[in-house]
PDB file of C-alpha atoms in Angstrom:
ATOM      1  CA  MET A1396      82.688 152.102 113.627  1.00 42.00           C
ATOM      2  CA  SER A1397      82.696 148.759 111.395  1.00 53.00           C
ATOM      3  CA  ARG A1398      83.725 145.778 112.970  1.00 65.00           C
ATOM      4  CA  GLN A1399      86.872 144.130 111.877  1.00 82.00           C
ATOM      5  CA  ILE A1400      86.368 140.626 110.464  1.00 89.00           C
ATOM      6  CA  THR A1401      89.024 137.956 109.580  1.00 94.00           C
ATOM      7  CA  GLU A1402      89.206 136.480 106.126  1.00 94.00           C
ATOM      8  CA  GLU A1403      88.633 132.988 107.858  1.00 96.00           C
ATOM      9  CA  ARG A1404      85.426 134.221 109.490  1.00 95.00           C
ATOM     10  CA  LYS A1405      84.184 135.685 105.990  1.00 95.00           C
ATOM     11  CA  LYS A1406      84.877 132.337 104.473  1.00 96.00           C
ATOM     12  CA  ARG A1407      82.803 130.567 107.111  1.00 96.00           C
ATOM     13  CA  ILE A1408      79.987 132.928 106.802  1.00 97.00           C
ATOM     14  CA  ASP A1409      80.013 132.731 102.923  1.00 97.00           C
ATOM     15  CA  GLU A1410      80.016 128.837 103.256  1.00 97.00           C
ATOM     16  CA  VAL A1411      77.087 128.937 105.568  1.00 97.00           C
ATOM     17  CA  LEU A1412      74.947 131.424 103.487  1.00 97.00           C
ATOM     18  CA  SER A1413      75.656 129.377 100.350  1.00 97.00           C
ATOM     19  CA  ARG A1414      73.822 126.556 102.177  1.00 98.00           C
ATOM     20  CA  ARG A1415      70.843 128.424 103.725  1.00 98.00           C
ATOM     21  CA  GLN A1416      67.572 127.270 102.657  1.00 98.00           C
ATOM     22  CA  LYS A1417      65.026 130.195 101.566  1.00 97.00           C
ATOM     23  CA  ASP A1418      61.991 128.180 101.093  1.00 98.00           C
ATOM     24  CA  LEU A1419      62.031 125.962 104.256  1.00 98.00           C
ATOM     25  CA  THR A1420      60.808 127.860 107.373  1.00 98.00           C
ATOM     26  CA  LEU A1421      59.068 127.457 110.798  1.00 98.00           C
ATOM     27  CA  ILE A1422      56.213 129.551 112.285  1.00 98.00           C
ATOM     28  CA  MET A1423      56.463 129.925 115.892  1.00 96.00           C
ATOM     29  CA  ASP A1424      52.764 129.887 117.196  1.00 95.00           C
ATOM     30  CA  ASN A1425      52.820 131.625 120.763  1.00 93.00           C
ATOM     31  CA  ILE A1426      55.724 129.625 121.965  1.00 92.00           C
ATOM     32  CA  TRP A1427      56.487 131.261 125.268  1.00 88.00           C
ATOM     33  CA  ASP A1428      59.336 129.169 126.913  1.00 89.00           C
ATOM     34  CA  PRO A1429      62.650 131.027 126.203  1.00 89.00           C
ATOM     35  CA  HIS A1430      64.542 127.665 126.391  1.00 90.00           C
ATOM     36  CA  ASN A1431      62.264 126.072 123.708  1.00 91.00           C
ATOM     37  CA  VAL A1432      62.482 129.094 121.547  1.00 92.00           C
ATOM     38  CA  SER A1433      66.371 129.240 121.727  1.00 92.00           C
ATOM     39  CA  ALA A1434      66.626 125.468 121.100  1.00 93.00           C
ATOM     40  CA  VAL A1435      64.341 125.874 118.060  1.00 95.00           C
ATOM     41  CA  LEU A1436      66.569 128.746 116.777  1.00 96.00           C
ATOM     42  CA  ARG A1437      69.545 126.553 117.181  1.00 95.00           C
ATOM     43  CA  SER A1438      68.041 123.802 115.187  1.00 97.00           C
ATOM     44  CA  CYS A1439      67.092 126.274 112.392  1.00 98.00           C
ATOM     45  CA  ASP A1440      70.789 127.434 112.185  1.00 97.00           C
ATOM     46  CA  ALA A1441      72.165 123.660 112.165  1.00 97.00           C
ATOM     47  CA  PHE A1442      69.834 122.808 109.547  1.00 98.00           C
ATOM     48  CA  GLY A1443      70.058 125.820 107.213  1.00 98.00           C
ATOM     49  CA  VAL A1444      66.854 127.206 107.770  1.00 98.00           C
ATOM     50  CA  ALA A1445      67.243 131.073 106.920  1.00 98.00           C
ATOM     51  CA  GLY A1446      64.434 132.614 108.716  1.00 97.00           C
ATOM     52  CA  VAL A1447      61.368 131.955 110.944  1.00 97.00           C
ATOM     53  CA  HIS A1448      58.021 133.563 111.237  1.00 97.00           C
ATOM     54  CA  LEU A1449      56.594 134.681 114.773  1.00 95.00           C
ATOM     55  CA  TYR A1450      53.097 134.579 115.268  1.00 96.00           C
ATOM     56  CA  TYR A1451      52.520 135.806 118.697  1.00 94.00           C
ATOM     57  CA  THR A1452      49.121 137.076 119.774  1.00 93.00           C
ATOM     58  CA  ASP A1453      48.608 136.040 123.368  1.00 85.00           C
ATOM     59  CA  SER A1454      52.136 135.521 124.295  1.00 73.00           C
ATOM     60  CA  GLN A1455      55.077 137.713 124.201  1.00 77.00           C
ATOM     61  CA  TRP A1456      58.206 136.763 122.271  1.00 77.00           C
ATOM     62  CA  PRO A1457      60.483 135.580 125.083  1.00 76.00           C
ATOM     63  CA  ASP A1458      63.569 137.455 126.078  1.00 72.00           C
ATOM     64  CA  LEU A1459      66.462 135.163 125.237  1.00 71.00           C
ATOM     65  CA  ALA A1460      69.475 134.950 127.509  1.00 60.00           C
ATOM     66  CA  GLN A1461      72.938 135.361 126.093  1.00 56.00           C
ATOM     67  CA  LYS A1462      73.903 131.829 125.896  1.00 53.00           C
ATOM     68  CA  SER A1463      75.063 129.517 123.251  1.00 49.00           C
ATOM     69  CA  SER A1464      71.737 128.428 122.063  1.00 49.00           C
ATOM     70  CA  ALA A1465      70.289 131.968 122.509  1.00 51.00           C
ATOM     71  CA  SER A1466      73.184 133.115 120.182  1.00 78.00           C
ATOM     72  CA  ALA A1467      71.497 131.447 117.090  1.00 86.00           C
ATOM     73  CA  LYS A1468      68.922 134.367 117.106  1.00 88.00           C
ATOM     74  CA  LYS A1469      71.357 136.673 115.504  1.00 91.00           C
ATOM     75  CA  TRP A1470      71.676 134.072 112.393  1.00 95.00           C
ATOM     76  CA  ILE A1471      68.085 133.581 111.829  1.00 96.00           C
ATOM     77  CA  GLU A1472      66.011 136.223 110.371  1.00 95.00           C
ATOM     78  CA  ARG A1473      62.737 136.654 112.214  1.00 94.00           C
ATOM     79  CA  THR A1474      59.357 138.197 110.780  1.00 96.00           C
ATOM     80  CA  GLU A1475      56.757 139.023 113.114  1.00 94.00           C
ATOM     81  CA  HIS A1476      52.993 138.552 112.426  1.00 96.00           C
ATOM     82  CA  ILE A1477      49.782 139.219 114.129  1.00 94.00           C
ATOM     83  CA  ASP A1478      47.142 138.697 111.534  1.00 97.00           C
ATOM     84  CA  ALA A1479      46.836 134.716 110.743  1.00 97.00           C
ATOM     85  CA  ALA A1480      45.156 135.107 107.439  1.00 98.00           C
ATOM     86  CA  GLU A1481      47.561 137.778 106.131  1.00 98.00           C
ATOM     87  CA  MET A1482      50.472 135.603 107.110  1.00 98.00           C
ATOM     88  CA  VAL A1483      49.197 132.314 105.564  1.00 98.00           C
ATOM     89  CA  ALA A1484      48.191 134.204 102.426  1.00 98.00           C
ATOM     90  CA  GLY A1485      51.546 135.923 102.270  1.00 98.00           C
ATOM     91  CA  LEU A1486      53.401 132.229 102.532  1.00 98.00           C
ATOM     92  CA  LYS A1487      51.197 130.770 100.016  1.00 98.00           C
ATOM     93  CA  GLY A1488      51.739 133.622  97.593  1.00 98.00           C
ATOM     94  CA  GLN A1489      55.518 132.609  97.908  1.00 96.00           C
ATOM     95  CA  GLY A1490      54.570 129.126  96.783  1.00 97.00           C
ATOM     96  CA  MET A1491      54.857 127.726 100.244  1.00 98.00           C
ATOM     97  CA  ARG A1492      52.950 124.477 101.531  1.00 98.00           C
ATOM     98  CA  ILE A1493      51.899 125.008 104.906  1.00 98.00           C
ATOM     99  CA  LEU A1494      51.635 122.233 107.786  1.00 98.00           C
ATOM    100  CA  ARG A1495      51.115 122.156 111.386  1.00 96.00           C
ATOM    101  CA  THR A1496      51.821 119.640 113.987  1.00 94.00           C
ATOM    102  CA  GLY A1497      48.923 117.684 115.438  1.00 90.00           C
ATOM    103  CA  PHE A1498      47.241 114.293 116.141  1.00 86.00           C
ATOM    104  CA  SER A1499      43.906 114.492 114.458  1.00 88.00           C
ATOM    105  CA  ASP A1500      42.792 111.478 112.344  1.00 90.00           C
ATOM    106  CA  THR A1501      43.825 113.129 109.289  1.00 92.00           C
ATOM    107  CA  ALA A1502      47.510 113.752 110.600  1.00 93.00           C
ATOM    108  CA  ARG A1503      50.109 112.025 108.543  1.00 97.00           C
ATOM    109  CA  PRO A1504      53.667 111.091 109.612  1.00 96.00           C
ATOM    110  CA  VAL A1505      56.636 113.271 108.971  1.00 97.00           C
ATOM    111  CA  MET A1506      58.125 110.764 106.731  1.00 96.00           C
ATOM    112  CA  ASP A1507      55.042 110.998 104.269  1.00 97.00           C
ATOM    113  CA  PHE A1508      55.823 114.642 103.272  1.00 97.00           C
ATOM    114  CA  ASP A1509      58.307 115.847 100.536  1.00 98.00           C
ATOM    115  CA  PHE A1510      60.182 118.575 102.089  1.00 98.00           C
ATOM    116  CA  THR A1511      62.231 119.224  98.976  1.00 98.00           C
ATOM    117  CA  LYS A1512      59.091 121.500  98.184  1.00 98.00           C
ATOM    118  CA  PRO A1513      58.791 125.128  99.637  1.00 98.00           C
ATOM    119  CA  THR A1514      57.377 124.305 103.106  1.00 98.00           C
ATOM    120  CA  ALA A1515      56.391 126.253 106.325  1.00 98.00           C
ATOM    121  CA  ILE A1516      55.735 124.086 109.497  1.00 98.00           C
ATOM    122  CA  ILE A1517      53.795 125.727 112.388  1.00 98.00           C
ATOM    123  CA  LEU A1518      55.136 124.630 115.699  1.00 96.00           C
ATOM    124  CA  SER A1519      52.493 125.402 118.328  1.00 90.00           C
ATOM    125  CA  ASN A1520      52.219 126.595 121.854  1.00 81.00           C
ATOM    126  CA  GLU A1521      53.442 124.173 124.419  1.00 73.00           C
ATOM    127  CA  HIS A1522      50.174 123.861 126.381  1.00 80.00           C
ATOM    128  CA  ARG A1523      47.345 124.889 124.148  1.00 84.00           C
ATOM    129  CA  GLY A1524      48.372 123.432 120.616  1.00 86.00           C
ATOM    130  CA  THR A1525      47.774 125.429 117.383  1.00 93.00           C
ATOM    131  CA  SER A1526      45.822 128.819 117.584  1.00 94.00           C
ATOM    132  CA  PRO A1527      42.220 128.259 116.410  1.00 94.00           C
ATOM    133  CA  GLU A1528      42.516 130.635 113.755  1.00 96.00           C
ATOM    134  CA  LEU A1529      45.679 129.184 112.300  1.00 96.00           C
ATOM    135  CA  ALA A1530      44.111 125.509 112.561  1.00 95.00           C
ATOM    136  CA  ARG A1531      41.197 126.764 110.488  1.00 96.00           C
ATOM    137  CA  LEU A1532      43.394 127.991 107.735  1.00 97.00           C
ATOM    138  CA  VAL A1533      45.993 125.051 107.728  1.00 97.00           C
ATOM    139  CA  PRO A1534      44.224 121.667 107.673  1.00 95.00           C
ATOM    140  CA  ASP A1535      47.212 119.662 106.841  1.00 96.00           C
ATOM    141  CA  GLU A1536      48.784 118.254 109.992  1.00 96.00           C
ATOM    142  CA  ILE A1537      52.136 116.355 110.555  1.00 96.00           C
ATOM    143  CA  TYR A1538      53.243 114.174 113.463  1.00 94.00           C
ATOM    144  CA  ILE A1539      56.194 112.334 114.579  1.00 94.00           C
ATOM    145  CA  PRO A1540      55.565 108.593 115.157  1.00 94.00           C
ATOM    146  CA  MET A1541      56.372 107.498 118.667  1.00 91.00           C
ATOM    147  CA  GLN A1542      56.699 104.139 120.020  1.00 91.00           C
ATOM    148  CA  GLY A1543      56.456 104.527 123.599  1.00 92.00           C
ATOM    149  CA  MET A1544      53.654 105.671 126.200  1.00 90.00           C
ATOM    150  CA  VAL A1545      54.216 109.265 125.931  1.00 85.00           C
ATOM    151  CA  GLN A1546      52.170 110.978 122.911  1.00 78.00           C
ATOM    152  CA  SER A1547      54.011 113.942 122.214  1.00 82.00           C
ATOM    153  CA  PHE A1548      57.756 115.519 122.047  1.00 89.00           C
ATOM    154  CA  ASN A1549      58.742 118.815 123.653  1.00 92.00           C
ATOM    155  CA  VAL A1550      58.349 121.561 120.737  1.00 94.00           C
ATOM    156  CA  SER A1551      61.949 122.116 120.526  1.00 95.00           C
ATOM    157  CA  VAL A1552      62.643 118.452 119.992  1.00 96.00           C
ATOM    158  CA  ALA A1553      59.923 118.081 117.535  1.00 96.00           C
ATOM    159  CA  ALA A1554      61.382 120.880 115.514  1.00 97.00           C
ATOM    160  CA  ALA A1555      64.702 119.262 115.390  1.00 98.00           C
ATOM    161  CA  ILE A1556      63.419 115.891 114.332  1.00 98.00           C
ATOM    162  CA  ILE A1557      61.251 117.602 111.580  1.00 98.00           C
ATOM    163  CA  LEU A1558      64.110 119.884 110.379  1.00 98.00           C
ATOM    164  CA  TYR A1559      66.353 116.712 110.270  1.00 98.00           C
ATOM    165  CA  GLN A1560      63.747 114.793 108.237  1.00 98.00           C
ATOM    166  CA  ALA A1561      63.720 117.847 105.869  1.00 98.00           C
ATOM    167  CA  PHE A1562      67.519 118.044 105.788  1.00 98.00           C
ATOM    168  CA  THR A1563      68.038 114.494 104.838  1.00 98.00           C
ATOM    169  CA  GLN A1564      65.665 114.683 102.035  1.00 98.00           C
ATOM    170  CA  ARG A1565      67.130 118.112 100.669  1.00 98.00           C
ATOM    171  CA  ASP A1566      70.511 116.982 101.035  1.00 98.00           C
ATOM    172  CA  ALA A1567      69.893 114.016  99.254  1.00 98.00           C
ATOM    173  CA  ALA A1568      68.404 116.065  96.328  1.00 98.00           C
ATOM    174  CA  GLY A1569      71.569 118.251  96.586  1.00 98.00           C
ATOM    175  CA  MET A1570      69.756 121.205  97.534  1.00 98.00           C
ATOM    176  CA  TYR A1571      72.622 122.400  99.758  1.00 98.00           C
ATOM    177  CA  ASP A1572      75.164 122.155  96.923  1.00 97.00           C
ATOM    178  CA  ASP A1573      73.864 125.511  95.213  1.00 95.00           C
ATOM    179  CA  PRO A1574      72.599 128.600  97.038  1.00 96.00           C
ATOM    180  CA  SER A1575      68.811 129.117  97.124  1.00 96.00           C
ATOM    181  CA  PHE A1576      69.374 132.800  97.380  1.00 96.00           C
ATOM    182  CA  SER A1577      70.099 135.096  94.300  1.00 96.00           C
ATOM    183  CA  ARG A1578      73.691 136.512  93.892  1.00 96.00           C
ATOM    184  CA  GLU A1579      72.180 140.100  95.008  1.00 97.00           C
ATOM    185  CA  GLU A1580      70.501 138.500  98.078  1.00 97.00           C
ATOM    186  CA  LEU A1581      73.689 136.748  99.122  1.00 97.00           C
ATOM    187  CA  GLU A1582      75.608 139.760  98.638  1.00 96.00           C
ATOM    188  CA  SER A1583      73.237 141.827 100.924  1.00 96.00           C
ATOM    189  CA  LEU A1584      73.153 139.189 103.511  1.00 97.00           C
ATOM    190  CA  LYS A1585      77.032 138.858 103.522  1.00 96.00           C
ATOM    191  CA  THR A1586      77.209 142.568 104.147  1.00 94.00           C
ATOM    192  CA  GLN A1587      74.709 142.177 107.238  1.00 94.00           C
ATOM    193  CA  TRP A1588      76.427 139.181 108.629  1.00 95.00           C
ATOM    194  CA  TYR A1589      80.071 140.364 108.426  1.00 95.00           C
ATOM    195  CA  SER A1590      79.015 143.016 110.967  1.00 92.00           C
ATOM    196  CA  ARG A1591      77.450 140.711 113.220  1.00 89.00           C
TER     197      ARG A1591
END
């Protein structure tokens, strides 16, 4: 039985989908804490990220509670991967530049990157950092400059800051004014979203 949907909700869904960014994504690299995962998905929804990639090889995708931040999961497409090389090749094949968070000598601050270009950012495990097999494939590192004694943000906070930087650049470039999905893709997405 199909769910009834009001015209007001349809309009809201249409507006949100028209601003979704097809070529901006995150790769969640074995992030196990459900609160962090929920918060990352909420930031994706807030800044118009259409989907994320899940690279889970030694952790399980956490069971997300049914609360406000967890509810974002139904609005963010998720693609699962277990092969690092295949995932990276696939994203590069779509024209994506891939970055990872890190603090090596060659890491560059978030403000140095042009996020109007198709971009995928790897967010790594809270304790171990980027999986070695991903680090070998993705040399470009990004970091958020900090002025205090603590050297890193919580992964969900880092995601929000990076996505906000991407949002400000894309918004200034007018990238949220025209849909990044084709008309056919939008119609398909609307059909799916109307029933959620």
